[in-house]
CSV table of C-alpha atoms in Angstrom, one decimal:
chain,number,residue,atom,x,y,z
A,232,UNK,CA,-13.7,-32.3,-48.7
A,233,UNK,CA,-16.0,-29.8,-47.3
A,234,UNK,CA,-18.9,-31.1,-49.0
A,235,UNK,CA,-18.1,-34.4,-47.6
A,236,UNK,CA,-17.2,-33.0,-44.4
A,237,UNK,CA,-20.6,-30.7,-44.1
A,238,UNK,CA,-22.9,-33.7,-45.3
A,239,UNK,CA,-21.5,-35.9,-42.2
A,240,UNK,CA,-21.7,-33.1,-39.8
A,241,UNK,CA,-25.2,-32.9,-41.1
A,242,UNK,CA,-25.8,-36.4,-40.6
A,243,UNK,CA,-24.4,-37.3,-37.4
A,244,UNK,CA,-25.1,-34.3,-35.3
A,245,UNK,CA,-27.8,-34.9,-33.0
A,246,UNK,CA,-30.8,-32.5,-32.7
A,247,UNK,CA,-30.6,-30.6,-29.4
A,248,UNK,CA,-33.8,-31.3,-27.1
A,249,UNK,CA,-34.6,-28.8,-24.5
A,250,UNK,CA,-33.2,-28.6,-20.9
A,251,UNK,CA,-33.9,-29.8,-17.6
A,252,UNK,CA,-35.1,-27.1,-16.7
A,253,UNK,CA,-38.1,-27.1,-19.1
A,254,UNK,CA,-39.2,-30.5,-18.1
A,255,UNK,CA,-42.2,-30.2,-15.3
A,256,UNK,CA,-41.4,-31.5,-11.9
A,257,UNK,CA,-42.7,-34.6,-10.2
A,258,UNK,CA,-45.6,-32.6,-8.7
A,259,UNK,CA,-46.6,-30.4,-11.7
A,260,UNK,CA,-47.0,-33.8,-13.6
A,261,UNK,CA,-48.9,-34.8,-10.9
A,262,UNK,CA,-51.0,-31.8,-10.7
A,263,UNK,CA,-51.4,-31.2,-14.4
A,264,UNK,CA,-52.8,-35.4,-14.0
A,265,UNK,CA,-55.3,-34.2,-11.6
A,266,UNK,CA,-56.3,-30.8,-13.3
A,267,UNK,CA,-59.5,-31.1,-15.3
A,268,UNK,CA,-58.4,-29.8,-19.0
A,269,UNK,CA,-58.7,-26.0,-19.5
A,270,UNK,CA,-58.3,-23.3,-17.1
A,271,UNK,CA,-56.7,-25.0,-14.3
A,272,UNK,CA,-53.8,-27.1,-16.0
A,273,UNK,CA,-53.3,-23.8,-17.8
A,274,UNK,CA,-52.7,-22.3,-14.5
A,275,UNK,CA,-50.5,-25.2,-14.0
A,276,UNK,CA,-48.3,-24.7,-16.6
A,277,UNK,CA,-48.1,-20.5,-16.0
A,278,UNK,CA,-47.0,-21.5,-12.6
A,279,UNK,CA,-44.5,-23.8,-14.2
A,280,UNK,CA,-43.2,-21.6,-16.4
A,281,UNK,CA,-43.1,-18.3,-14.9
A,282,UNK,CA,-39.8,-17.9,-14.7
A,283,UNK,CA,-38.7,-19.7,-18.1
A,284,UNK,CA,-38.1,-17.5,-21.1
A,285,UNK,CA,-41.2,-17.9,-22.8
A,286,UNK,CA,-42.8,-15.5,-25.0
A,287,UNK,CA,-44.6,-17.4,-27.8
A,288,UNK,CA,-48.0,-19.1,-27.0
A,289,UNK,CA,-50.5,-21.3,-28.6
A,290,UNK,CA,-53.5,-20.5,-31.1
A,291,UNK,CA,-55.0,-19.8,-28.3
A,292,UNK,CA,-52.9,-18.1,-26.3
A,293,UNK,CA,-52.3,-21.1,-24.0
A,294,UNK,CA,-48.4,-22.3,-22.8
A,295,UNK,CA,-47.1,-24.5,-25.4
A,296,UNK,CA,-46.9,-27.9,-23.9
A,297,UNK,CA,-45.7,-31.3,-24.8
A,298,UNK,CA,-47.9,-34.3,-24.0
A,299,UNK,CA,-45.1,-36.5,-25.1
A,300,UNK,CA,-42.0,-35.3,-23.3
A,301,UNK,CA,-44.1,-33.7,-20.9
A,302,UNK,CA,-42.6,-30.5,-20.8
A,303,UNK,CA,-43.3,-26.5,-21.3
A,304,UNK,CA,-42.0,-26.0,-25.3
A,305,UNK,CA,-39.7,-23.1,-25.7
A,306,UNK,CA,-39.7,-20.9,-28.0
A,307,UNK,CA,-39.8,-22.3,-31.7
A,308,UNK,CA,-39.1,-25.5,-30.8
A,309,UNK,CA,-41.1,-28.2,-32.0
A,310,UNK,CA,-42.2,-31.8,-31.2
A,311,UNK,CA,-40.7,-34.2,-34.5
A,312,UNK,CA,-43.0,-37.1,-35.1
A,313,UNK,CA,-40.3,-39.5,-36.7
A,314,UNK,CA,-37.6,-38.4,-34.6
A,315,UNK,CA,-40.6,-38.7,-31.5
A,316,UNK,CA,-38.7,-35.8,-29.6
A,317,UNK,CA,-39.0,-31.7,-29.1
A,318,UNK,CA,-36.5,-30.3,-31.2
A,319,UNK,CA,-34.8,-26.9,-30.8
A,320,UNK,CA,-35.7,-24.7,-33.5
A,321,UNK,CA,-36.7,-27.4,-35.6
A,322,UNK,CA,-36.7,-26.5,-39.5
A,323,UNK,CA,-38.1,-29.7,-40.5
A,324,UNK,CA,-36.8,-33.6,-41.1
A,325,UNK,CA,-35.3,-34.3,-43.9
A,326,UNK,CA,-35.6,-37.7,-45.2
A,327,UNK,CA,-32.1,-37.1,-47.5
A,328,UNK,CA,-29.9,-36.6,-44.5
A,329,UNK,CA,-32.2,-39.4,-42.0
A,330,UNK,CA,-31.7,-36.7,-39.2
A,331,UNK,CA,-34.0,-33.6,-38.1
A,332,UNK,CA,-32.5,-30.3,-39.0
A,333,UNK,CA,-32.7,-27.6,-36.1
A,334,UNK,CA,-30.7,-25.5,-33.8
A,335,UNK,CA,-27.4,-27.8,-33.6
A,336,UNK,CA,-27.3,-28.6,-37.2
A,337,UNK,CA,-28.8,-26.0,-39.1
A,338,UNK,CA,-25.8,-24.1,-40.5
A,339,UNK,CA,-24.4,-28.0,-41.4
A,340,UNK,CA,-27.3,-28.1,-43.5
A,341,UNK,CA,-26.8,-24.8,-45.4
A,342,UNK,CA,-23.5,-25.1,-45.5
A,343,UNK,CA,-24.2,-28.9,-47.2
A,344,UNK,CA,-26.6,-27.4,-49.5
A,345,UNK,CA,-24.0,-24.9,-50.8
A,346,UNK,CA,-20.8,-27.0,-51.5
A,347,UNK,CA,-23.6,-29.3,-52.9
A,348,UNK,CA,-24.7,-26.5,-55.4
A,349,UNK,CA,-21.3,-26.1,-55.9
A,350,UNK,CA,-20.1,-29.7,-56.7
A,351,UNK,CA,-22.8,-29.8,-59.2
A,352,UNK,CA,-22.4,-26.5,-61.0
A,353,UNK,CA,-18.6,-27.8,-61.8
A,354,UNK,CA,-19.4,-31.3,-62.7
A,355,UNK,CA,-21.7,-29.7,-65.3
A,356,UNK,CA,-19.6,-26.7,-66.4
A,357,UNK,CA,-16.8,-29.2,-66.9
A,358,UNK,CA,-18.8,-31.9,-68.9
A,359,UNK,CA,-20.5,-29.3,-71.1
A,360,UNK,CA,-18.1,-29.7,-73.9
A,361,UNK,CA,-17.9,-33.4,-73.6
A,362,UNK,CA,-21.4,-32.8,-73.7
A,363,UNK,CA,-21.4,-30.9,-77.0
A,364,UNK,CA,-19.2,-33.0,-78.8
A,365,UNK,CA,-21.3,-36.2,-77.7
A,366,UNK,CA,-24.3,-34.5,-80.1
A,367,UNK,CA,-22.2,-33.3,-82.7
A,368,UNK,CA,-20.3,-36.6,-82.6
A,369,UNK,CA,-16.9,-35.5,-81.9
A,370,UNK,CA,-16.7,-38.4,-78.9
A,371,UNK,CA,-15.0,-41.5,-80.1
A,372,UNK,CA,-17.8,-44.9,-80.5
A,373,UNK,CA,-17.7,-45.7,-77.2
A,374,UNK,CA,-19.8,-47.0,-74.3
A,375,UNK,CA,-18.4,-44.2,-72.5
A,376,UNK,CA,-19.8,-41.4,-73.9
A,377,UNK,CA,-23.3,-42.5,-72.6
A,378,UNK,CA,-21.7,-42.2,-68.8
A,379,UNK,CA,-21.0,-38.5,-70.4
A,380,UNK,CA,-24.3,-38.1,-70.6
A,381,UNK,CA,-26.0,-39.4,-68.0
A,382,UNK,CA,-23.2,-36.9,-65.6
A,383,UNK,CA,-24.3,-34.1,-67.3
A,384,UNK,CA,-27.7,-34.6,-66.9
A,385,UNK,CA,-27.6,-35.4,-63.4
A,386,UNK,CA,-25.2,-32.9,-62.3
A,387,UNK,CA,-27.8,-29.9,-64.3
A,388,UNK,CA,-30.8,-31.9,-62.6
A,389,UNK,CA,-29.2,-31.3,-59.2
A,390,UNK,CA,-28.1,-27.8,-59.6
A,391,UNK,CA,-31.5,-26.8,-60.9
A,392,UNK,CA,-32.9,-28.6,-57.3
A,393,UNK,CA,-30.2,-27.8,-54.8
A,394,UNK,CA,-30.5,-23.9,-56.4
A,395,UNK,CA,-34.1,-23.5,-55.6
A,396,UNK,CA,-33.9,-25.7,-52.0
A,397,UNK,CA,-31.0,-23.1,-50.9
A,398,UNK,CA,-31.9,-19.9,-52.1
A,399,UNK,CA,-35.2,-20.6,-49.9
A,400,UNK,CA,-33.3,-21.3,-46.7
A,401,UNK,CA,-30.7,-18.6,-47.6
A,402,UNK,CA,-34.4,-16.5,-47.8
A,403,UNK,CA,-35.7,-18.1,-44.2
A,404,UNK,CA,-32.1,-16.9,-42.8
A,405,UNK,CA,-32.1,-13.1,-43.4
A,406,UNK,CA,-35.7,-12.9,-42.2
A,407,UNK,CA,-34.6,-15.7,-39.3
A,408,UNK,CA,-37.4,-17.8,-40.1
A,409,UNK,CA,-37.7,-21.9,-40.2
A,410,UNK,CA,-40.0,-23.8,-42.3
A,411,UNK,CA,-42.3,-24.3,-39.8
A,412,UNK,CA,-42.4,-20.5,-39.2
A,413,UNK,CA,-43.0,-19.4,-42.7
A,414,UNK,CA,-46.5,-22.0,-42.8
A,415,UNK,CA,-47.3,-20.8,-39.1
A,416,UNK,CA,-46.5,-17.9,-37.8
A,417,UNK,CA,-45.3,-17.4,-34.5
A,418,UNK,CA,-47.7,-16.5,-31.9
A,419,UNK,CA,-46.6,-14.3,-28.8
A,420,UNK,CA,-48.7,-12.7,-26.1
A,421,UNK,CA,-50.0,-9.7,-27.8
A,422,UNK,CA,-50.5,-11.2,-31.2
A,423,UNK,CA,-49.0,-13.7,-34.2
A,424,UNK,CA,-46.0,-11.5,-35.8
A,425,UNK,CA,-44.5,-13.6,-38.8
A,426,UNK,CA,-41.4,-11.2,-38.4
A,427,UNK,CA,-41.5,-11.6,-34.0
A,428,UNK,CA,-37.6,-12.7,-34.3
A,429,UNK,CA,-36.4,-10.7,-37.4
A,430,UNK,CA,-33.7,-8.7,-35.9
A,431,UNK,CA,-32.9,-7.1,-39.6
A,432,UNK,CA,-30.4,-8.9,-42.0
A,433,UNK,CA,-26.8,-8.6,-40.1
A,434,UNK,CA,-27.9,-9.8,-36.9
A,435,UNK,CA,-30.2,-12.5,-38.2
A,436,UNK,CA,-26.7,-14.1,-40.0
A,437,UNK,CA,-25.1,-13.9,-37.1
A,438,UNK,CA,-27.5,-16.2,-35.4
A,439,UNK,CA,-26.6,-18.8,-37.4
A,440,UNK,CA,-23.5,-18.1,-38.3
A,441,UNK,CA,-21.9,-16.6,-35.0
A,442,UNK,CA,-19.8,-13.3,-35.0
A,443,UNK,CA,-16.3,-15.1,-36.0
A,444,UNK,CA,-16.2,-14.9,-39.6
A,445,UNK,CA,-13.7,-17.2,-39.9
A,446,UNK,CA,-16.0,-20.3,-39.1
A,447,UNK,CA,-18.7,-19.0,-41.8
A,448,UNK,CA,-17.6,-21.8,-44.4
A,449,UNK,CA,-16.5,-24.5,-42.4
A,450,UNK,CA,-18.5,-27.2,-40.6
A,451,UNK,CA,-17.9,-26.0,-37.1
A,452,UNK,CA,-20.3,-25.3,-34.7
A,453,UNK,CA,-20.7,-21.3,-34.3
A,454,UNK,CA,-24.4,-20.5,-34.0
A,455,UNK,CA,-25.7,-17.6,-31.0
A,456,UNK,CA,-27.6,-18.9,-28.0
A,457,UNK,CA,-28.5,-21.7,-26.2
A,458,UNK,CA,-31.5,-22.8,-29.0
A,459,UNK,CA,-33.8,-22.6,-25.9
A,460,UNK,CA,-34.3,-18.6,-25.4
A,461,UNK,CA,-34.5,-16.1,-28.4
A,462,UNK,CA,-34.0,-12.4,-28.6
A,463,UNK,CA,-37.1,-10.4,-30.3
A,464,UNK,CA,-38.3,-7.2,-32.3
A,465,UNK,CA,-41.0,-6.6,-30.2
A,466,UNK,CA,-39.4,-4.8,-27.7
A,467,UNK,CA,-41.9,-3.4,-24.9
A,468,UNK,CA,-45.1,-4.7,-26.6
A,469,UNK,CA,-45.5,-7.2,-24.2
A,470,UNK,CA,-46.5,-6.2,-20.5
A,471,UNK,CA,-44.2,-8.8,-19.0
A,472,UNK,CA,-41.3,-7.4,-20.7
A,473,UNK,CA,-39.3,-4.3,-19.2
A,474,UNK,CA,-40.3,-0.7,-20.1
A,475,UNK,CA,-37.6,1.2,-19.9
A,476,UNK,CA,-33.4,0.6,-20.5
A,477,UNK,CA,-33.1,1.8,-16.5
A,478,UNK,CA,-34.3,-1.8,-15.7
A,479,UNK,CA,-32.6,-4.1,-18.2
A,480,UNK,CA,-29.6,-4.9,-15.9
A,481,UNK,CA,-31.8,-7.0,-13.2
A,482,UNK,CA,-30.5,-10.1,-12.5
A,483,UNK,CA,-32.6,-13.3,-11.0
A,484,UNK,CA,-33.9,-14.0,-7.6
A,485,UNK,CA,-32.5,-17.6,-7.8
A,486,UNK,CA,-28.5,-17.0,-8.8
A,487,UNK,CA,-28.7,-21.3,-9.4
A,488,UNK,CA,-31.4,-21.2,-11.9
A,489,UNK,CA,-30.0,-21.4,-15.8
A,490,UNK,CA,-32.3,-18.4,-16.8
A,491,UNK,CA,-33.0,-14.9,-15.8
A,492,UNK,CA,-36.6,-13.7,-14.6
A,493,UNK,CA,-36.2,-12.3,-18.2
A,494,UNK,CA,-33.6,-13.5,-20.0
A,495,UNK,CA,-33.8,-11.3,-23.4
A,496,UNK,CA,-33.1,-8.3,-21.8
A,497,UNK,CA,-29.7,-7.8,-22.8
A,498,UNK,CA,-30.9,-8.5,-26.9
A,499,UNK,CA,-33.6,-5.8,-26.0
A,500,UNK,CA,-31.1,-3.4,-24.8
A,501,UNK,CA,-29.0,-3.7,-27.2
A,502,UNK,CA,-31.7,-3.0,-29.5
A,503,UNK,CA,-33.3,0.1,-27.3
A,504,UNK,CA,-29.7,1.4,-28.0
A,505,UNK,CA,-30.4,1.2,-31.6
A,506,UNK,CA,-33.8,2.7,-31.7
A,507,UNK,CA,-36.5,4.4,-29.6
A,508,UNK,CA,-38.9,2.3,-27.6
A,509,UNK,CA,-42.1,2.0,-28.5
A,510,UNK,CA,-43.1,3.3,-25.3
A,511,UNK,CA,-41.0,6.3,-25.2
A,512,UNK,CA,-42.6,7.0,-28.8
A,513,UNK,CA,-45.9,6.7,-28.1
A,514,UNK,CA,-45.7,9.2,-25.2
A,515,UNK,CA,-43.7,11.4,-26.9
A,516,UNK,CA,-46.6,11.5,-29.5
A,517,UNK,CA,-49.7,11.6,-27.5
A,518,UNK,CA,-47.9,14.6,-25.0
A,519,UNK,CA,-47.5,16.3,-28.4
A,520,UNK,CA,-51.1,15.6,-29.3
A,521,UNK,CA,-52.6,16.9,-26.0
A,522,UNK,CA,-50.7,20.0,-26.0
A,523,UNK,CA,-51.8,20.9,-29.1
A,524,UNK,CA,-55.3,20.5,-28.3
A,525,UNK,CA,-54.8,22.5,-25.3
A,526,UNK,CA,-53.8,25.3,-27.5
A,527,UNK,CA,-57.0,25.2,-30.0
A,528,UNK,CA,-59.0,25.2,-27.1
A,529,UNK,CA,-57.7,28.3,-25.3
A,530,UNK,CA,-57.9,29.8,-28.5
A,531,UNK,CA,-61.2,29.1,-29.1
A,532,UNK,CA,-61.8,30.3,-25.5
A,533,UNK,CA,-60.0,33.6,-26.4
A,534,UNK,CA,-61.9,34.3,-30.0
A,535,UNK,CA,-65.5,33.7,-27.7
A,536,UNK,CA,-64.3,36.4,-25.0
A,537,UNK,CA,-63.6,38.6,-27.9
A,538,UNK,CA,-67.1,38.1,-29.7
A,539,UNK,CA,-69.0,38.5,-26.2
A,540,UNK,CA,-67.3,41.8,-25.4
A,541,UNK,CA,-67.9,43.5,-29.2
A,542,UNK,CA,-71.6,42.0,-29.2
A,543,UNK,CA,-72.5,43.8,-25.7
């Protein structure tokens, strides 16, 4: 039943395609139309997306943008070409399921692949001494023991697939990765960082999986967020993101807008909580660096005075 149940769920739950609010207004289009490529549709699209929480960039370090759906891309979402939308998060499209795996329907899809694995390794563990007795002939001269055989193999085929397919996404999960991700790495302001959104192994479960426990097996939806905006390891490496905790609890100039002027603050806090800023450590370090070298040097200064007054 909950194989059944998590392959439908799979199947029928549509991809999640960004917000309005991503979309570019009547007059961006109209300005981006106008712009000559480079420089000043790049300005557009800054303009467009100042206040959308966006942190990733292109190759290079351009705003991701969508010639298709004409709208600013947010973070790890991706355009599908058979699907011919931007999809959330998008893993990848799998042909199996006809459907394009992403934010919305990602845990359907592990959760399919286990009770898949599952299915199989029983069908095969149950069949094995049917199996055995079929090649030491201990199955009566039937037709049937050929159906027998051709379970057992299947059901071992599978398990040997479906193992492999979901120990790699149960590998992309605790280092909260997608497909796409692992063959390109992210790329945000400062740099590409393969591990940008790897918030450690608990947390990244828990973005897929939600905090209620209960819903972990079953083919409910449960995942964190909105798919549009991500929290981040790279807490004050970028200049546009707050410095110091004493800031974190800012809320937007425009109360109607979906987003904050920086909307992962409160992930970032929580993770400033956890550890020291980079910031913080880095000045910590280079104040302990300068005072040592004000020590050598006013010992130096004092050995000289001592030299200068035994030479005269």
């Amino acid at each position: 039943m909950l194989f059944v149940w998590s392959y439908w769920k799979t199947i029928f739950t549509l991809p999640m395609n960004p917000s309005k609010e991503f979309h570019l207004s009547y007059s961006d289009k109209e300005s981006l139309e106008r712009e000559p490529r480079g420089e000043s549709q790049q300005e557009v699209l800054r303009r467009a997306a100042k206040d959308l929480p966006i942190y990733t960039r292109t190759m290079s370090g351009a705003i991701r943008y969508c010639d298709r759906c004409h709208l600013v891309k947010p973070d790890r979402c991706h355009h599908c070409s058979v699907c011919d939308k931007c999809i959330l998060k998008m893993d990848h499209h799998c042909p199996w399921v006809n459907n394009c795996v992403g934010f919305s329907n990602y845990k359907f899809f592990l959760l399919f692949l286990a009770y898949s694995l599952l299915y199989c390794l029983f069908i095969a563990a149950t069949d094995l001494q049917y199996f055995i007795k079929f090649w030491t002939n201990g199955l009566p001269d039937t037709q049937a023991k050929f159906h027998i055989m051709f379970l057992f193999f299947a059901a071992a085929m599978f398990s040997v697939s479906l193992s492999s397919l979901f120990g790699y996404h149960c590998w992309l999960v605790s280092k909260n990765k997608s497909t796409l991700e692992v063959f390109r790495a992210p790329i945000f302001r400062h740099r590409a960082d393969k591990n940008g959104f790897s918030l450690g192994f608990s947390k990244n479960l828990r973005q897929v999986f939600g905090d209620e426990k209960k819903y972990w097996l079953l083919p409910v939806f449960s995942s964190l967020g909105d798919g549009c905006s991500f929290p981040t390891c790279l807490v004050n490496q970028d200049p546009e993101q707050a410095s110091t905790p004493g800031c974190l609890n800012s809320t937007s100039k425009n109360e109607n807008h979906l987003f904050p002027a920086k909307p992962l603050r409160d992930s970032q806090s929580h993770l400033l909580t956890d550890t020291p800023s980079w910031s913080e450590t880095s000045a910590k370090a280079e104040k302990g660096k300068v005072g040592k070298e004000l020590i050598l040097c006013c010992s130096d200064l004092f050995c000289s005075k001592l030299f200068l007054e035994d030479t005269v």
